[in-house]
Short mmCIF file of C-alpha atoms in Angstrom, two decimals:
data_model
loop_
_atom_site.label_atom_id
_atom_site.label_comp_id
_atom_site.label_asym_id
_atom_site.label_seq_id
_atom_site.Cartn_x
_atom_site.Cartn_y
_atom_site.Cartn_z
CA UNK A 1 3.96 -16.77 33.14
CA UNK A 2 5.03 -16.01 29.60
CA UNK A 3 6.01 -19.09 27.68
CA UNK A 4 9.58 -18.86 26.66
CA UNK A 5 11.60 -21.58 25.02
CA UNK A 6 15.26 -21.59 23.79
CA UNK A 7 16.41 -23.95 21.28
CA UNK A 8 20.18 -24.32 21.35
CA UNK A 9 23.23 -26.45 21.69
CA UNK A 10 25.51 -26.60 24.83
CA UNK A 11 28.84 -25.69 22.98
CA UNK A 12 27.36 -22.93 20.72
CA UNK A 13 28.63 -19.59 21.63
CA UNK A 14 25.63 -18.01 19.84
CA UNK A 15 23.22 -19.83 22.07
CA UNK A 16 25.28 -19.02 25.25
CA UNK A 17 25.21 -15.30 24.54
CA UNK A 18 21.27 -15.56 24.62
CA UNK A 19 20.99 -17.63 27.69
CA UNK A 20 23.62 -15.02 29.39
CA UNK A 21 21.11 -12.17 28.56
CA UNK A 22 18.05 -14.03 29.92
CA UNK A 23 19.78 -15.04 33.09
CA UNK A 24 20.98 -11.52 33.51
CA UNK A 25 17.59 -10.12 32.99
CA UNK A 26 16.35 -12.90 35.58
CA UNK A 27 13.74 -14.20 32.77
CA UNK A 28 12.88 -17.84 33.18
CA UNK A 29 12.94 -20.03 30.16
CA UNK A 30 12.80 -23.73 29.02
CA UNK A 31 15.92 -24.74 27.32
CA UNK A 32 16.00 -27.61 24.80
CA UNK A 33 19.15 -28.82 23.74
CA UNK A 34 18.82 -29.69 19.84
CA UNK A 35 20.80 -32.55 18.03
CA UNK A 36 21.99 -30.65 15.02
CA UNK A 37 23.89 -33.34 13.29
CA UNK A 38 21.33 -36.29 13.14
CA UNK A 39 17.94 -35.13 14.21
CA UNK A 40 17.01 -31.46 14.10
CA UNK A 41 13.55 -31.33 15.77
CA UNK A 42 10.38 -30.57 14.06
CA UNK A 43 9.98 -27.35 16.12
CA UNK A 44 13.45 -26.00 15.09
CA UNK A 45 12.62 -26.61 11.39
CA UNK A 46 9.23 -25.22 11.69
CA UNK A 47 10.61 -21.99 13.71
CA UNK A 48 13.67 -21.28 11.62
CA UNK A 49 12.83 -22.44 8.04
CA UNK A 50 15.34 -20.13 6.53
CA UNK A 51 18.52 -21.13 8.22
CA UNK A 52 17.39 -24.28 10.14
CA UNK A 53 19.90 -23.25 12.81
CA UNK A 54 20.04 -22.42 16.53
CA UNK A 55 19.63 -20.53 18.54
CA UNK A 56 16.03 -19.92 18.21
CA UNK A 57 13.77 -18.08 20.91
CA UNK A 58 10.12 -19.00 21.10
CA UNK A 59 8.13 -16.42 22.95
CA UNK A 60 4.33 -17.31 23.45
CA UNK A 61 4.67 -19.35 20.45
CA UNK A 62 6.41 -16.72 18.09
CA UNK A 63 9.77 -17.49 17.05
CA UNK A 64 12.74 -15.24 16.88
CA UNK A 65 16.16 -16.56 14.96
CA UNK A 66 19.62 -14.97 14.65
CA UNK A 67 21.43 -14.46 17.93
CA UNK A 68 21.99 -10.76 17.71
CA UNK A 69 18.26 -10.29 16.52
CA UNK A 70 17.36 -12.26 19.68
CA UNK A 71 19.56 -10.15 22.01
CA UNK A 72 17.81 -7.10 20.90
CA UNK A 73 14.39 -8.63 21.18
CA UNK A 74 15.31 -9.57 24.82
CA UNK A 75 16.34 -6.03 25.58
CA UNK A 76 13.33 -4.44 24.43
CA UNK A 77 10.70 -6.88 25.79
CA UNK A 78 12.51 -7.10 29.31
CA UNK A 79 14.02 -3.44 29.83
CA UNK A 80 15.09 -4.20 33.50
CA UNK A 81 18.86 -4.66 34.08
CA UNK A 82 19.45 -2.90 30.72
CA UNK A 83 22.19 -4.30 28.56
CA UNK A 84 22.27 -1.45 26.13
CA UNK A 85 23.11 2.31 26.99
CA UNK A 86 20.42 4.73 26.98
CA UNK A 87 22.40 7.44 24.88
CA UNK A 88 21.81 6.84 21.10
CA UNK A 89 25.35 7.36 20.24
CA UNK A 90 26.68 4.80 22.91
CA UNK A 91 23.94 2.39 21.52
CA UNK A 92 25.37 2.83 17.99
CA UNK A 93 29.01 2.20 19.16
CA UNK A 94 27.69 -1.01 20.99
CA UNK A 95 25.87 -2.17 17.81
CA UNK A 96 28.92 -1.32 15.64
CA UNK A 97 31.12 -3.71 17.74
CA UNK A 98 28.53 -6.32 17.74
CA UNK A 99 28.36 -6.21 13.91
CA UNK A 100 32.20 -6.20 13.98
CA UNK A 101 32.40 -9.55 15.79
CA UNK A 102 29.68 -11.06 13.67
CA UNK A 103 31.41 -9.99 10.41
CA UNK A 104 35.19 -10.84 11.55
CA UNK A 105 35.40 -14.03 9.43
CA UNK A 106 34.19 -12.26 6.34
CA UNK A 107 36.67 -9.34 6.85
CA UNK A 108 39.59 -11.38 5.43
CA UNK A 109 41.52 -10.29 8.55
CA UNK A 110 43.52 -12.72 10.57
CA UNK A 111 42.99 -13.51 14.04
CA UNK A 112 45.61 -11.24 15.40
CA UNK A 113 44.55 -8.39 13.28
CA UNK A 114 41.07 -8.88 14.74
CA UNK A 115 42.36 -8.93 18.32
CA UNK A 116 44.57 -5.92 17.90
CA UNK A 117 41.52 -3.82 16.44
CA UNK A 118 39.49 -4.73 19.48
CA UNK A 119 42.33 -3.99 21.87
CA UNK A 120 43.15 -0.46 20.23
CA UNK A 121 39.75 0.62 19.22
CA UNK A 122 37.15 -1.35 21.04
CA UNK A 123 38.13 -1.28 24.63
CA UNK A 124 39.10 1.79 26.71
CA UNK A 125 41.50 1.79 29.60
CA UNK A 126 38.97 3.41 32.02
CA UNK A 127 36.10 1.10 31.24
CA UNK A 128 35.53 -2.26 32.77
CA UNK A 129 33.32 -3.55 29.93
CA UNK A 130 32.87 -2.61 26.32
CA UNK A 131 30.08 -0.08 27.24
CA UNK A 132 31.44 1.20 30.53
CA UNK A 133 30.80 0.21 34.10
CA UNK A 134 28.16 -2.38 33.50
CA UNK A 135 28.04 -5.54 31.38
CA UNK A 136 26.19 -5.19 27.97
CA UNK A 137 25.18 -6.96 24.64
CA UNK A 138 28.60 -6.33 23.27
CA UNK A 139 30.40 -8.17 26.17
CA UNK A 140 27.83 -11.07 25.53
CA UNK A 141 28.78 -11.08 21.87
CA UNK A 142 32.57 -11.07 22.60
CA UNK A 143 32.01 -13.50 25.46
CA UNK A 144 33.70 -16.54 23.69
CA UNK A 145 37.11 -14.72 23.78
CA UNK A 146 36.98 -14.84 27.40
CA UNK A 147 36.46 -18.54 27.71
CA UNK A 148 37.15 -20.39 24.47
CA UNK A 149 40.48 -18.59 23.52
CA UNK A 150 42.73 -20.43 25.90
CA UNK A 151 41.34 -23.88 24.86
CA UNK A 152 41.86 -22.99 21.33
CA UNK A 153 45.55 -22.02 21.87
CA UNK A 154 45.92 -25.30 23.78
CA UNK A 155 44.35 -27.37 20.76
CA UNK A 156 46.11 -25.58 17.86
CA UNK A 157 49.42 -25.17 19.96
CA UNK A 158 49.87 -21.44 19.18
CA UNK A 159 49.75 -18.73 21.74
CA UNK A 160 47.99 -15.82 20.16
CA UNK A 161 46.37 -13.72 22.76
CA UNK A 162 49.39 -13.00 24.96
CA UNK A 163 48.87 -10.82 28.16
CA UNK A 164 51.49 -8.21 27.29
CA UNK A 165 50.23 -7.73 23.79
CA UNK A 166 46.52 -7.62 24.60
CA UNK A 167 46.50 -6.08 28.28
CA UNK A 168 43.11 -4.47 27.84
CA UNK A 169 41.48 -7.70 26.40
CA UNK A 170 42.86 -9.76 29.18
CA UNK A 171 41.60 -7.29 31.75
CA UNK A 172 38.13 -7.34 30.06
CA UNK A 173 38.03 -11.16 30.10
CA UNK A 174 38.76 -11.21 33.82
CA UNK A 175 35.95 -8.65 34.38
CA UNK A 176 33.62 -10.44 32.23
CA UNK A 177 34.16 -13.96 33.77
CA UNK A 178 33.72 -12.30 37.39
CA UNK A 179 30.17 -11.19 36.93
CA UNK A 180 28.28 -14.03 38.84
CA UNK A 181 25.87 -14.93 36.19
CA UNK A 182 28.71 -15.41 33.73
CA UNK A 183 30.76 -17.20 36.11
CA UNK A 184 27.96 -19.57 36.88
CA UNK A 185 27.22 -20.13 33.34
CA UNK A 186 30.27 -20.61 31.34
CA UNK A 187 30.44 -24.08 29.56
CA UNK A 188 32.17 -26.97 31.15
CA UNK A 189 35.80 -27.03 30.29
CA UNK A 190 36.08 -30.55 29.24
CA UNK A 191 32.86 -30.82 27.33
CA UNK A 192 34.11 -27.71 25.31
CA UNK A 193 37.68 -29.17 24.90
CA UNK A 194 36.17 -32.34 23.41
CA UNK A 195 33.88 -30.34 20.95
CA UNK A 196 36.77 -28.01 19.83
CA UNK A 197 39.25 -30.69 19.53
CA UNK A 198 36.95 -32.44 16.97
CA UNK A 199 36.94 -29.35 15.06
CA UNK A 200 40.73 -28.88 15.01
CA UNK A 201 41.11 -28.38 11.27
CA UNK A 202 38.56 -25.54 11.35
CA UNK A 203 40.37 -23.79 14.09
CA UNK A 204 43.79 -24.31 12.55
CA UNK A 205 42.37 -22.76 9.39
CA UNK A 206 40.92 -19.88 11.32
CA UNK A 207 44.12 -19.06 13.16
CA UNK A 208 45.91 -18.49 9.88
CA UNK A 209 45.39 -15.63 7.43
CA UNK A 210 42.59 -15.75 5.22
CA UNK B 1 21.45 24.43 18.99
CA UNK B 2 20.89 23.26 15.33
CA UNK B 3 21.95 19.72 14.58
CA UNK B 4 25.11 19.36 12.32
CA UNK B 5 24.90 16.48 10.15
CA UNK B 6 27.43 15.15 7.49
CA UNK B 7 27.26 12.07 5.61
CA UNK B 8 30.52 10.64 4.00
CA UNK B 9 29.35 8.59 1.06
CA UNK B 10 30.03 7.44 -2.42
CA UNK B 11 27.01 7.57 -5.11
CA UNK B 12 27.00 3.80 -6.11
CA UNK B 13 26.75 2.56 -2.62
CA UNK B 14 23.55 0.86 -1.80
CA UNK B 15 24.56 1.31 1.99
CA UNK B 16 24.87 4.96 1.42
CA UNK B 17 21.47 5.09 -0.26
CA UNK B 18 19.96 3.28 2.80
CA UNK B 19 21.15 6.43 4.98
CA UNK B 20 19.95 8.94 2.48
CA UNK B 21 16.55 7.48 2.54
CA UNK B 22 16.34 7.35 6.13
CA UNK B 23 17.53 11.15 6.30
CA UNK B 24 15.01 12.11 3.63
CA UNK B 25 12.15 10.31 5.37
CA UNK B 26 12.87 12.17 8.64
CA UNK B 27 13.34 15.54 6.74
CA UNK B 28 16.89 16.02 8.27
CA UNK B 29 19.05 18.56 6.46
CA UNK B 30 22.77 17.46 6.20
CA UNK B 31 25.93 17.85 3.98
CA UNK B 32 26.65 15.17 1.61
CA UNK B 33 30.54 14.58 1.14
CA UNK B 34 31.40 12.48 -1.89
CA UNK B 35 34.45 10.29 -1.05
CA UNK B 36 37.11 8.95 -3.37
CA UNK B 37 37.66 5.47 -2.17
CA UNK B 38 41.08 5.26 -4.03
CA UNK B 39 41.88 8.27 -2.11
CA UNK B 40 40.28 8.47 1.19
CA UNK B 41 39.89 11.79 2.92
CA UNK B 42 41.68 12.46 6.21
CA UNK B 43 38.09 12.85 7.80
CA UNK B 44 36.97 9.33 6.73
CA UNK B 45 40.08 7.80 8.22
CA UNK B 46 39.64 9.63 11.32
CA UNK B 47 35.89 8.85 11.65
CA UNK B 48 35.97 5.34 10.76
CA UNK B 49 39.44 4.01 11.78
CA UNK B 50 38.36 0.45 12.07
CA UNK B 51 37.06 -0.11 8.59
CA UNK B 52 37.93 2.91 6.66
CA UNK B 53 34.61 2.55 4.76
CA UNK B 54 31.47 4.66 3.80
CA UNK B 55 28.77 5.50 4.83
CA UNK B 56 29.75 7.31 7.99
CA UNK B 57 27.23 9.57 9.59
CA UNK B 58 28.74 12.37 11.53
CA UNK B 59 26.18 14.08 13.98
CA UNK B 60 27.57 16.98 15.91
CA UNK B 61 30.96 15.81 15.42
CA UNK B 62 30.56 12.29 16.63
CA UNK B 63 30.72 9.54 13.99
CA UNK B 64 28.33 6.53 13.56
CA UNK B 65 29.42 3.69 11.05
CA UNK B 66 27.70 0.66 9.42
CA UNK B 67 24.64 1.61 7.44
CA UNK B 68 22.08 -0.32 9.69
CA UNK B 69 23.54 1.04 12.77
CA UNK B 70 23.35 4.40 11.30
CA UNK B 71 19.52 3.86 10.07
CA UNK B 72 18.65 2.78 13.89
CA UNK B 73 20.46 5.87 15.21
CA UNK B 74 18.63 8.18 13.11
CA UNK B 75 15.28 6.44 14.03
CA UNK B 76 16.13 6.73 17.74
CA UNK B 77 17.26 10.40 17.66
CA UNK B 78 14.76 11.82 15.51
CA UNK B 79 11.92 9.63 16.93
CA UNK B 80 8.95 12.10 16.52
CA UNK B 81 8.94 11.78 12.81
CA UNK B 82 8.29 8.84 10.32
CA UNK B 83 9.32 5.89 12.55
CA UNK B 84 11.51 3.57 10.42
CA UNK B 85 11.11 0.51 12.66
CA UNK B 86 7.71 -0.65 14.12
CA UNK B 87 7.04 -0.21 17.68
CA UNK B 88 6.18 -3.91 18.43
CA UNK B 89 9.33 -6.05 19.56
CA UNK B 90 8.46 -8.95 17.48
CA UNK B 91 7.77 -7.15 14.37
CA UNK B 92 11.13 -5.15 15.06
CA UNK B 93 12.89 -8.63 15.49
CA UNK B 94 11.42 -9.82 12.01
CA UNK B 95 12.51 -6.56 10.34
CA UNK B 96 16.13 -6.96 12.01
CA UNK B 97 16.01 -10.80 10.89
CA UNK B 98 15.41 -9.83 7.30
CA UNK B 99 17.78 -6.96 7.16
CA UNK B 100 20.41 -9.31 8.47
CA UNK B 101 19.46 -11.74 5.61
CA UNK B 102 20.11 -8.96 3.14
CA UNK B 103 23.62 -8.27 4.72
CA UNK B 104 24.49 -11.89 4.77
CA UNK B 105 22.98 -14.05 2.39
CA UNK B 106 22.07 -11.59 -0.24
CA UNK B 107 25.19 -9.59 -0.16
CA UNK B 108 27.32 -12.88 -0.57
CA UNK B 109 25.72 -13.33 -3.86
CA UNK B 110 26.12 -9.67 -4.74
CA UNK B 111 29.78 -9.72 -4.01
CA UNK B 112 30.35 -12.78 -6.23
CA UNK B 113 28.26 -11.26 -8.94
CA UNK B 114 30.15 -8.00 -8.96
CA UNK B 115 33.60 -9.04 -7.85
CA UNK B 116 34.32 -12.46 -9.17
CA UNK B 117 34.15 -14.58 -12.28
CA UNK B 118 31.31 -16.79 -10.72
CA UNK B 119 28.60 -14.43 -11.86
CA UNK B 120 26.34 -16.82 -13.39
CA UNK B 121 26.31 -19.41 -10.29
CA UNK B 122 25.89 -16.39 -8.00
CA UNK B 123 23.19 -15.22 -10.18
CA UNK B 124 21.19 -18.57 -9.67
CA UNK B 125 21.96 -18.13 -5.87
CA UNK B 126 20.64 -14.62 -5.85
CA UNK B 127 17.36 -15.64 -7.61
CA UNK B 128 16.97 -18.24 -4.57
CA UNK B 129 17.52 -15.46 -2.06
CA UNK B 130 15.02 -13.10 -3.86
CA UNK B 131 12.32 -15.78 -3.97
CA UNK B 132 12.69 -16.13 -0.11
CA UNK B 133 12.32 -12.39 0.05
CA UNK B 134 9.25 -12.35 -2.32
CA UNK B 135 7.66 -15.16 -0.05
CA UNK B 136 8.42 -12.84 2.90
CA UNK B 137 6.68 -10.00 1.30
CA UNK B 138 3.56 -12.05 0.29
CA UNK B 139 0.61 -9.88 -0.51
CA UNK B 140 1.50 -6.96 1.56
CA UNK B 141 2.28 -3.68 -0.28
CA UNK B 142 5.52 -3.28 1.79
CA UNK B 143 7.60 -5.63 3.84
CA UNK B 144 6.65 -3.26 6.91
CA UNK B 145 3.10 -3.96 6.06
CA UNK B 146 0.81 -0.97 4.86
CA UNK B 147 3.60 1.38 5.43
CA UNK B 148 7.20 1.72 4.06
CA UNK B 149 9.54 0.45 6.66
CA UNK B 150 13.13 -0.84 7.86
CA UNK B 151 13.21 -3.84 5.45
CA UNK B 152 11.95 -1.98 2.64
CA UNK B 153 14.62 0.82 3.27
CA UNK B 154 17.28 -1.76 3.70
CA UNK B 155 16.48 -3.48 0.51
CA UNK B 156 15.37 -1.02 -2.11
CA UNK B 157 18.92 0.58 -2.76
CA UNK B 158 19.66 -2.92 -4.15
CA UNK B 159 17.27 -2.13 -6.93
CA UNK B 160 19.72 0.32 -8.55
CA UNK B 161 21.83 -2.95 -8.99
CA UNK B 162 19.19 -5.35 -10.45
CA UNK B 163 20.12 -4.30 -14.11
CA UNK B 164 23.76 -5.06 -13.24
CA UNK B 165 22.67 -8.43 -11.55
CA UNK B 166 20.66 -9.30 -14.58
CA UNK B 167 23.22 -8.43 -17.20
CA UNK B 168 26.32 -10.02 -15.33
CA UNK B 169 24.44 -12.90 -13.81
CA UNK B 170 22.36 -13.81 -16.91
CA UNK B 171 19.16 -13.81 -14.84
CA UNK B 172 15.71 -12.16 -15.29
CA UNK B 173 14.64 -10.93 -11.93
CA UNK B 174 11.27 -9.53 -13.49
CA UNK B 175 10.29 -13.00 -14.83
CA UNK B 176 11.43 -14.76 -11.55
CA UNK B 177 10.18 -12.45 -8.93
CA UNK B 178 7.59 -10.24 -10.47
CA UNK B 179 6.11 -9.10 -7.06
CA UNK B 180 9.53 -7.68 -6.01
CA UNK B 181 9.49 -5.67 -9.19
CA UNK B 182 6.10 -4.48 -8.31
CA UNK B 183 7.21 -3.72 -4.92
CA UNK B 184 10.19 -1.65 -5.97
CA UNK B 185 8.12 0.36 -8.26
CA UNK B 186 5.92 1.02 -5.42
CA UNK B 187 8.82 2.18 -3.25
CA UNK B 188 10.14 4.30 -6.19
CA UNK B 189 6.69 6.47 -5.99
CA UNK B 190 8.09 7.88 -2.62
CA UNK B 191 10.12 11.03 -3.03
CA UNK B 192 12.65 10.01 -0.37
CA UNK B 193 13.24 6.95 -2.21
CA UNK B 194 13.29 8.34 -5.84
CA UNK B 195 15.63 11.12 -4.80
CA UNK B 196 18.22 8.87 -3.21
CA UNK B 197 18.49 5.75 -5.39
CA UNK B 198 21.23 5.58 -7.98
CA UNK B 199 20.47 5.38 -11.62
CA UNK B 200 20.65 1.60 -12.53
CA UNK B 201 22.38 2.46 -15.99
CA UNK B 202 25.12 4.67 -14.35
CA UNK B 203 25.73 1.88 -11.79
CA UNK B 204 26.15 -0.81 -14.40
CA UNK B 205 28.62 1.20 -16.24
CA UNK B 206 30.54 1.75 -12.92
CA UNK B 207 30.75 -1.90 -12.22
CA UNK B 208 31.53 -2.72 -15.91
CA UNK B 209 34.61 -0.46 -15.51
CA UNK B 210 35.33 -1.84 -12.12
CA UNK B 211 35.44 -5.47 -13.47
CA UNK B 212 37.54 -4.52 -16.39
CA UNK B 213 40.18 -3.02 -13.89
CA UNK B 214 40.14 -6.16 -12.01
CA UNK B 215 40.56 -8.30 -14.94
CA UNK B 216 37.27 -9.94 -14.63
CA UNK B 217 35.78 -9.43 -17.93
#
């Protein structure tokens, strides 16, 4: 069996998307929870010297960092249960939306604008997921919208993602959460709530325009 | 059926230069359309409604946006000629990691140098980033190893901006990162690169004017 280790933290959405990809592919791995605040492990510091961040995937001793890079690596190394389309143009669209999600904080758009763009341009009426009938990498990258949003709204006290304003996003979120691997691997609500509440200032900041 | 390939671009953009190099490496014939970003064409607005930015590649009527997404698309469609990414998944991951580093860490410094008054502070930060890249290059002729590859292609367009970084940021890339300069000159010996990169002085004047307009002088 190939040696596969994932260094991550429970509440990190970047870590969770990698875990989902591995589980969707049925690839066994050893998960190591990192303590990022007081004690980053030697293994983490050695494996990701540039950023010293999680997630890091270590495959047969070789580390891969940056969640979107890890996702592409997983897709290429274990092609079963594909998470990217075969058609190059469809793949380019998937990658475009992955980059959109990664860059959203730098785009100087507020949350509502981001949601509106996804609703109008990213999701199609006749498609269950971002890429079509099957779950893919883009869905995994957008995944936190499906489970974290409601909690954030509760903490911040502002309802942003109303069903009537974002019907496609709401439908997508339901479709996403009903995939059995996803349903069985969502973070515990209370644990996530506690973590997010501790970061309320950050959330309030990001819910306003910037 | 002949492929119809169009590139919407602006001459100073390092992102557009990436795509031009990729197209040249593969020997793809295309139509180049220079955009005026102060007066964007209906075609650009239609092909990239989300960001309204260049570069955009239009292949047989279908748009592809984001420079590295475009480069990967080109590599996948025209896969028989001059591969841009290695075949080994771990080496591909390394390539994507460093390209991502360019588009995050390095670009943050670049934006600060070109678009803010914090040029000198950003200049120092840029040198730190460039030293990391120089470390990654090591003794190899290219980031890709023996051959020009994905990271080389993603990075070399920024060489056109080195003169601007040095002048605005008050830094000397030549003395701080001599291996990178040697690497850049090596890349420029390739026709696909030398025919695609922008003239550093022209680029400098462009940004000098832009800074004046933004009141950053």
